[in-house]
């Protein structure tokens, strides 16, 4: 099952938007197949740790969803996305964030690279909704080959280190598989 062409097409379309020097409206729409994009995203993050199988409460169901493209996006998984015009790349799974103003922690997966970022929140804990970000919620029950115009908001771009950097009331904890990559600085010429 190859979901990557749809994922790559979406990423490239968002990249064209982010790189544009034109004055653009606050929201643009990208024709895409959300079910295929979601599966590609989840597949890439699952592949981050080969021995990560059977590590969580939804492992078997998630595997079944991944292989059966007729199944809708599971209710326990919320996927957010936003333009990401930065160079640092982040890939994290088996991570948790805690907002000290709530009673719950949120378990999440994160993939950020130019030009788009994705955040997967598990089990919908209270206080971890992000209405300012685009999400896959409206596309949860679409068929695998249904194409829609996915919104890309250009006014709701979080800072480069969100959500992984601590803030006044929130901090994150990462499993051993979290990865951050910075662009390599050019070497200075030796004389």
PDB file of C-alpha atoms in Angstrom:
ATOM      1  CA  UNK A   1       0.000   0.000   0.000  1.00  0.00           C
ATOM      2  CA  UNK A   2       1.647   3.191  -1.125  1.00  0.00           C
ATOM      3  CA  UNK A   3       0.088   6.288   0.390  1.00  0.00           C
ATOM      4  CA  UNK A   4       3.167   8.449  -0.195  1.00  0.00           C
ATOM      5  CA  UNK A   5       2.276   9.950  -3.617  1.00  0.00           C
ATOM      6  CA  UNK A   6      -0.755  11.672  -2.094  1.00  0.00           C
ATOM      7  CA  UNK A   7       1.268  12.794   0.931  1.00  0.00           C
ATOM      8  CA  UNK A   8       4.039  14.147  -1.321  1.00  0.00           C
ATOM      9  CA  UNK A   9       1.539  15.948  -3.542  1.00  0.00           C
ATOM     10  CA  UNK A  10      -0.018  17.672  -0.516  1.00  0.00           C
ATOM     11  CA  UNK A  11       3.389  18.643   0.897  1.00  0.00           C
ATOM     12  CA  UNK A  12       4.544  20.019  -2.467  1.00  0.00           C
ATOM     13  CA  UNK A  13       1.347  22.059  -2.838  1.00  0.00           C
ATOM     14  CA  UNK A  14       1.793  23.546   0.630  1.00  0.00           C
ATOM     15  CA  UNK A  15       5.434  24.227  -0.268  1.00  0.00           C
ATOM     16  CA  UNK A  16       4.364  26.219  -3.324  1.00  0.00           C
ATOM     17  CA  UNK A  17       2.093  28.282  -1.106  1.00  0.00           C
ATOM     18  CA  UNK A  18       4.736  28.890   1.579  1.00  0.00           C
ATOM     19  CA  UNK A  19       7.405  29.853  -0.981  1.00  0.00           C
ATOM     20  CA  UNK A  20       5.132  32.197  -2.916  1.00  0.00           C
ATOM     21  CA  UNK A  21       6.065  35.880  -2.975  1.00  0.00           C
ATOM     22  CA  UNK A  22       2.512  36.790  -3.947  1.00  0.00           C
ATOM     23  CA  UNK A  23       0.099  38.428  -1.515  1.00  0.00           C
ATOM     24  CA  UNK A  24      -2.189  35.489  -0.736  1.00  0.00           C
ATOM     25  CA  UNK A  25      -5.558  35.221   1.029  1.00  0.00           C
ATOM     26  CA  UNK A  26      -5.595  34.091   4.666  1.00  0.00           C
ATOM     27  CA  UNK A  27      -6.671  30.569   3.680  1.00  0.00           C
ATOM     28  CA  UNK A  28      -5.907  28.624   0.531  1.00  0.00           C
ATOM     29  CA  UNK A  29      -7.268  25.228  -0.456  1.00  0.00           C
ATOM     30  CA  UNK A  30      -5.257  22.266  -1.680  1.00  0.00           C
ATOM     31  CA  UNK A  31      -7.028  19.432  -3.527  1.00  0.00           C
ATOM     32  CA  UNK A  32      -6.026  16.237  -1.756  1.00  0.00           C
ATOM     33  CA  UNK A  33      -7.131  12.847  -0.424  1.00  0.00           C
ATOM     34  CA  UNK A  34      -7.020  13.215   3.369  1.00  0.00           C
ATOM     35  CA  UNK A  35      -7.372   9.506   4.161  1.00  0.00           C
ATOM     36  CA  UNK A  36      -4.296   8.678   2.090  1.00  0.00           C
ATOM     37  CA  UNK A  37      -2.309  11.580   3.597  1.00  0.00           C
ATOM     38  CA  UNK A  38      -3.225  10.488   7.134  1.00  0.00           C
ATOM     39  CA  UNK A  39      -2.099   6.926   6.478  1.00  0.00           C
ATOM     40  CA  UNK A  40       1.182   8.030   4.937  1.00  0.00           C
ATOM     41  CA  UNK A  41       1.854  10.336   7.890  1.00  0.00           C
ATOM     42  CA  UNK A  42       1.087   7.646  10.470  1.00  0.00           C
ATOM     43  CA  UNK A  43       3.128   5.088   8.510  1.00  0.00           C
ATOM     44  CA  UNK A  44       6.180   7.349   8.475  1.00  0.00           C
ATOM     45  CA  UNK A  45       5.964   8.039  12.190  1.00  0.00           C
ATOM     46  CA  UNK A  46       5.361   4.352  13.004  1.00  0.00           C
ATOM     47  CA  UNK A  47       8.464   3.482  10.968  1.00  0.00           C
ATOM     48  CA  UNK A  48      10.568   5.761  13.128  1.00  0.00           C
ATOM     49  CA  UNK A  49      11.013   2.904  15.600  1.00  0.00           C
ATOM     50  CA  UNK A  50      11.068  -0.542  14.089  1.00  0.00           C
ATOM     51  CA  UNK A  51      10.681  -2.179  17.494  1.00  0.00           C
ATOM     52  CA  UNK A  52       7.883   0.213  18.471  1.00  0.00           C
ATOM     53  CA  UNK A  53       5.217  -2.341  17.575  1.00  0.00           C
ATOM     54  CA  UNK A  54       2.853  -3.405  20.375  1.00  0.00           C
ATOM     55  CA  UNK A  55       3.812  -0.412  22.485  1.00  0.00           C
ATOM     56  CA  UNK A  56       0.476   1.338  22.980  1.00  0.00           C
ATOM     57  CA  UNK A  57      -3.205   0.776  23.676  1.00  0.00           C
ATOM     58  CA  UNK A  58      -4.229   1.330  20.060  1.00  0.00           C
ATOM     59  CA  UNK A  59      -1.478  -0.601  18.286  1.00  0.00           C
ATOM     60  CA  UNK A  60      -3.590  -3.411  16.813  1.00  0.00           C
ATOM     61  CA  UNK A  61      -6.465  -1.144  15.809  1.00  0.00           C
ATOM     62  CA  UNK A  62      -4.048   1.368  14.266  1.00  0.00           C
ATOM     63  CA  UNK A  63      -2.390  -1.402  12.259  1.00  0.00           C
ATOM     64  CA  UNK A  64      -5.806  -2.573  11.009  1.00  0.00           C
ATOM     65  CA  UNK A  65      -6.745   0.995  10.049  1.00  0.00           C
ATOM     66  CA  UNK A  66      -3.455   1.486   8.212  1.00  0.00           C
ATOM     67  CA  UNK A  67      -3.905  -1.634   6.079  1.00  0.00           C
ATOM     68  CA  UNK A  68      -7.670  -1.337   5.491  1.00  0.00           C
ATOM     69  CA  UNK A  69      -8.030   1.925   3.622  1.00  0.00           C
ATOM     70  CA  UNK A  70     -11.839   1.701   3.768  1.00  0.00           C
ATOM     71  CA  UNK A  71     -11.805   2.343   7.527  1.00  0.00           C
ATOM     72  CA  UNK A  72     -12.266   5.952   8.708  1.00  0.00           C
ATOM     73  CA  UNK A  73      -9.638   7.775  10.739  1.00  0.00           C
ATOM     74  CA  UNK A  74     -10.023   6.401  14.293  1.00  0.00           C
ATOM     75  CA  UNK A  75     -11.947   8.578  16.764  1.00  0.00           C
ATOM     76  CA  UNK A  76      -9.090   8.424  19.278  1.00  0.00           C
ATOM     77  CA  UNK A  77      -6.680  10.127  16.860  1.00  0.00           C
ATOM     78  CA  UNK A  78      -6.779  13.849  16.036  1.00  0.00           C
ATOM     79  CA  UNK A  79      -4.477  15.083  13.305  1.00  0.00           C
ATOM     80  CA  UNK A  80      -3.595  18.778  13.012  1.00  0.00           C
ATOM     81  CA  UNK A  81      -1.471  20.437  10.329  1.00  0.00           C
ATOM     82  CA  UNK A  82      -0.079  23.882   9.573  1.00  0.00           C
ATOM     83  CA  UNK A  83       2.413  25.590   7.260  1.00  0.00           C
ATOM     84  CA  UNK A  84       5.917  25.236   8.654  1.00  0.00           C
ATOM     85  CA  UNK A  85       8.282  27.778   7.026  1.00  0.00           C
ATOM     86  CA  UNK A  86      11.328  26.762   9.084  1.00  0.00           C
ATOM     87  CA  UNK A  87      14.452  24.678   8.472  1.00  0.00           C
ATOM     88  CA  UNK A  88      14.628  22.618  11.671  1.00  0.00           C
ATOM     89  CA  UNK A  89      13.087  19.163  11.275  1.00  0.00           C
ATOM     90  CA  UNK A  90      11.419  17.331  14.152  1.00  0.00           C
ATOM     91  CA  UNK A  91      10.139  13.777  14.371  1.00  0.00           C
ATOM     92  CA  UNK A  92       8.780  12.536  17.682  1.00  0.00           C
ATOM     93  CA  UNK A  93       6.609   9.660  18.763  1.00  0.00           C
ATOM     94  CA  UNK A  94       5.828   8.247  22.179  1.00  0.00           C
ATOM     95  CA  UNK A  95       5.788  11.783  23.572  1.00  0.00           C
ATOM     96  CA  UNK A  96       3.600  13.561  26.105  1.00  0.00           C
ATOM     97  CA  UNK A  97       2.725  17.142  26.877  1.00  0.00           C
ATOM     98  CA  UNK A  98       1.308  18.477  30.083  1.00  0.00           C
ATOM     99  CA  UNK A  99      -0.594  21.717  30.489  1.00  0.00           C
ATOM    100  CA  UNK A 100      -0.543  22.575  34.184  1.00  0.00           C
ATOM    101  CA  UNK A 101      -3.962  24.263  33.887  1.00  0.00           C
ATOM    102  CA  UNK A 102      -5.670  20.949  33.018  1.00  0.00           C
ATOM    103  CA  UNK A 103      -6.015  17.593  34.727  1.00  0.00           C
ATOM    104  CA  UNK A 104      -4.880  15.571  31.722  1.00  0.00           C
ATOM    105  CA  UNK A 105      -1.729  14.926  29.770  1.00  0.00           C
ATOM    106  CA  UNK A 106      -1.779  14.552  26.004  1.00  0.00           C
ATOM    107  CA  UNK A 107       0.142  11.842  24.203  1.00  0.00           C
ATOM    108  CA  UNK A 108       1.305  12.878  20.775  1.00  0.00           C
ATOM    109  CA  UNK A 109       3.310  12.233  17.669  1.00  0.00           C
ATOM    110  CA  UNK A 110       4.912  15.116  15.792  1.00  0.00           C
ATOM    111  CA  UNK A 111       6.408  15.513  12.328  1.00  0.00           C
ATOM    112  CA  UNK A 112       7.735  18.917  11.238  1.00  0.00           C
ATOM    113  CA  UNK A 113       9.730  19.715   8.119  1.00  0.00           C
ATOM    114  CA  UNK A 114       9.634  22.511   5.567  1.00  0.00           C
ATOM    115  CA  UNK A 115       6.911  23.292   4.422  1.00  0.00           C
ATOM    116  CA  UNK A 116       4.357  21.568   6.668  1.00  0.00           C
ATOM    117  CA  UNK A 117       3.986  20.234  10.221  1.00  0.00           C
ATOM    118  CA  UNK A 118       1.668  17.549  11.588  1.00  0.00           C
ATOM    119  CA  UNK A 119       0.604  16.885  15.177  1.00  0.00           C
ATOM    120  CA  UNK A 120      -1.240  13.685  16.125  1.00  0.00           C
ATOM    121  CA  UNK A 121      -2.995  13.813  19.513  1.00  0.00           C
ATOM    122  CA  UNK A 122      -4.191  10.554  21.061  1.00  0.00           C
ATOM    123  CA  UNK A 123      -7.421   9.989  23.008  1.00  0.00           C
ATOM    124  CA  UNK A 124      -8.691  13.605  22.874  1.00  0.00           C
ATOM    125  CA  UNK A 125      -7.809  14.771  26.379  1.00  0.00           C
ATOM    126  CA  UNK A 126      -9.605  17.911  27.563  1.00  0.00           C
ATOM    127  CA  UNK A 127      -7.646  21.122  27.067  1.00  0.00           C
ATOM    128  CA  UNK A 128      -5.649  19.933  24.066  1.00  0.00           C
ATOM    129  CA  UNK A 129      -7.853  21.151  21.246  1.00  0.00           C
ATOM    130  CA  UNK A 130      -6.286  23.525  18.744  1.00  0.00           C
ATOM    131  CA  UNK A 131      -9.110  25.222  16.816  1.00  0.00           C
ATOM    132  CA  UNK A 132      -6.697  27.744  15.283  1.00  0.00           C
ATOM    133  CA  UNK A 133      -4.948  24.912  13.397  1.00  0.00           C
ATOM    134  CA  UNK A 134      -6.272  22.998  10.424  1.00  0.00           C
ATOM    135  CA  UNK A 135      -7.270  19.428  11.215  1.00  0.00           C
ATOM    136  CA  UNK A 136      -8.459  16.247   9.569  1.00  0.00           C
ATOM    137  CA  UNK A 137     -11.683  16.227  11.658  1.00  0.00           C
ATOM    138  CA  UNK A 138     -13.984  17.142   8.772  1.00  0.00           C
ATOM    139  CA  UNK A 139     -12.390  14.432   6.625  1.00  0.00           C
ATOM    140  CA  UNK A 140     -12.490  11.583   9.171  1.00  0.00           C
ATOM    141  CA  UNK A 141     -15.206   9.565   7.409  1.00  0.00           C
ATOM    142  CA  UNK A 142     -14.247  10.141   3.773  1.00  0.00           C
ATOM    143  CA  UNK A 143     -13.397   7.234   1.528  1.00  0.00           C
ATOM    144  CA  UNK A 144      -9.761   6.634   0.599  1.00  0.00           C
ATOM    145  CA  UNK A 145     -10.096   8.005  -2.918  1.00  0.00           C
ATOM    146  CA  UNK A 146     -12.313  10.979  -2.086  1.00  0.00           C
ATOM    147  CA  UNK A 147     -10.603  14.223  -2.938  1.00  0.00           C
ATOM    148  CA  UNK A 148     -11.501  17.433  -1.134  1.00  0.00           C
ATOM    149  CA  UNK A 149     -10.110  20.932  -0.903  1.00  0.00           C
ATOM    150  CA  UNK A 150      -8.094  20.888   2.313  1.00  0.00           C
ATOM    151  CA  UNK A 151      -7.722  24.338   3.911  1.00  0.00           C
ATOM    152  CA  UNK A 152      -4.258  25.712   4.602  1.00  0.00           C
ATOM    153  CA  UNK A 153      -4.470  28.696   6.936  1.00  0.00           C
ATOM    154  CA  UNK A 154      -1.666  31.187   6.483  1.00  0.00           C
ATOM    155  CA  UNK A 155      -2.610  33.204   9.573  1.00  0.00           C
ATOM    156  CA  UNK A 156      -2.267  30.420  12.154  1.00  0.00           C
ATOM    157  CA  UNK A 157       1.408  29.536  11.950  1.00  0.00           C
ATOM    158  CA  UNK A 158       2.807  28.678  15.394  1.00  0.00           C
ATOM    159  CA  UNK A 159       6.367  29.631  16.277  1.00  0.00           C
ATOM    160  CA  UNK A 160       9.150  27.314  15.139  1.00  0.00           C
ATOM    161  CA  UNK A 161       9.492  25.384  18.400  1.00  0.00           C
ATOM    162  CA  UNK A 162       5.771  24.799  19.075  1.00  0.00           C
ATOM    163  CA  UNK A 163       4.649  22.474  20.593  1.00  0.00           C
ATOM    164  CA  UNK A 164       7.901  20.869  21.739  1.00  0.00           C
ATOM    165  CA  UNK A 165       9.395  23.881  23.557  1.00  0.00           C
ATOM    166  CA  UNK A 166       8.209  24.587  27.101  1.00  0.00           C
ATOM    167  CA  UNK A 167       5.856  27.515  27.638  1.00  0.00           C
ATOM    168  CA  UNK A 168       4.512  29.258  30.754  1.00  0.00           C
ATOM    169  CA  UNK A 169       2.052  26.492  31.637  1.00  0.00           C
ATOM    170  CA  UNK A 170       3.059  23.611  29.368  1.00  0.00           C
ATOM    171  CA  UNK A 171       5.982  21.250  28.947  1.00  0.00           C
ATOM    172  CA  UNK A 172       6.721  18.126  26.896  1.00  0.00           C
ATOM    173  CA  UNK A 173       8.432  14.830  27.589  1.00  0.00           C
ATOM    174  CA  UNK A 174       9.913  12.749  24.802  1.00  0.00           C
ATOM    175  CA  UNK A 175      10.628   9.073  24.363  1.00  0.00           C
ATOM    176  CA  UNK A 176      13.977   7.791  23.219  1.00  0.00           C
ATOM    177  CA  UNK A 177      12.950   8.005  19.569  1.00  0.00           C
ATOM    178  CA  UNK A 178      12.485  11.796  19.372  1.00  0.00           C
ATOM    179  CA  UNK A 179      14.653  13.395  16.704  1.00  0.00           C
ATOM    180  CA  UNK A 180      15.446  17.028  15.920  1.00  0.00           C
ATOM    181  CA  UNK A 181      17.620  17.997  12.991  1.00  0.00           C
ATOM    182  CA  UNK A 182      19.199  21.378  12.301  1.00  0.00           C
ATOM    183  CA  UNK A 183      20.635  22.478   9.020  1.00  0.00           C
ATOM    184  CA  UNK A 184      24.380  21.902   8.885  1.00  0.00           C
ATOM    185  CA  UNK A 185      26.417  25.114   8.901  1.00  0.00           C
ATOM    186  CA  UNK A 186      28.744  25.487   5.931  1.00  0.00           C
ATOM    187  CA  UNK A 187      32.366  24.820   6.748  1.00  0.00           C
ATOM    188  CA  UNK A 188      34.673  27.775   6.666  1.00  0.00           C
ATOM    189  CA  UNK A 189      37.540  27.493   4.238  1.00  0.00           C
ATOM    190  CA  UNK A 190      40.876  26.798   5.885  1.00  0.00           C
ATOM    191  CA  UNK A 191      43.705  29.006   4.809  1.00  0.00           C
TER     192      UNK A 191
END
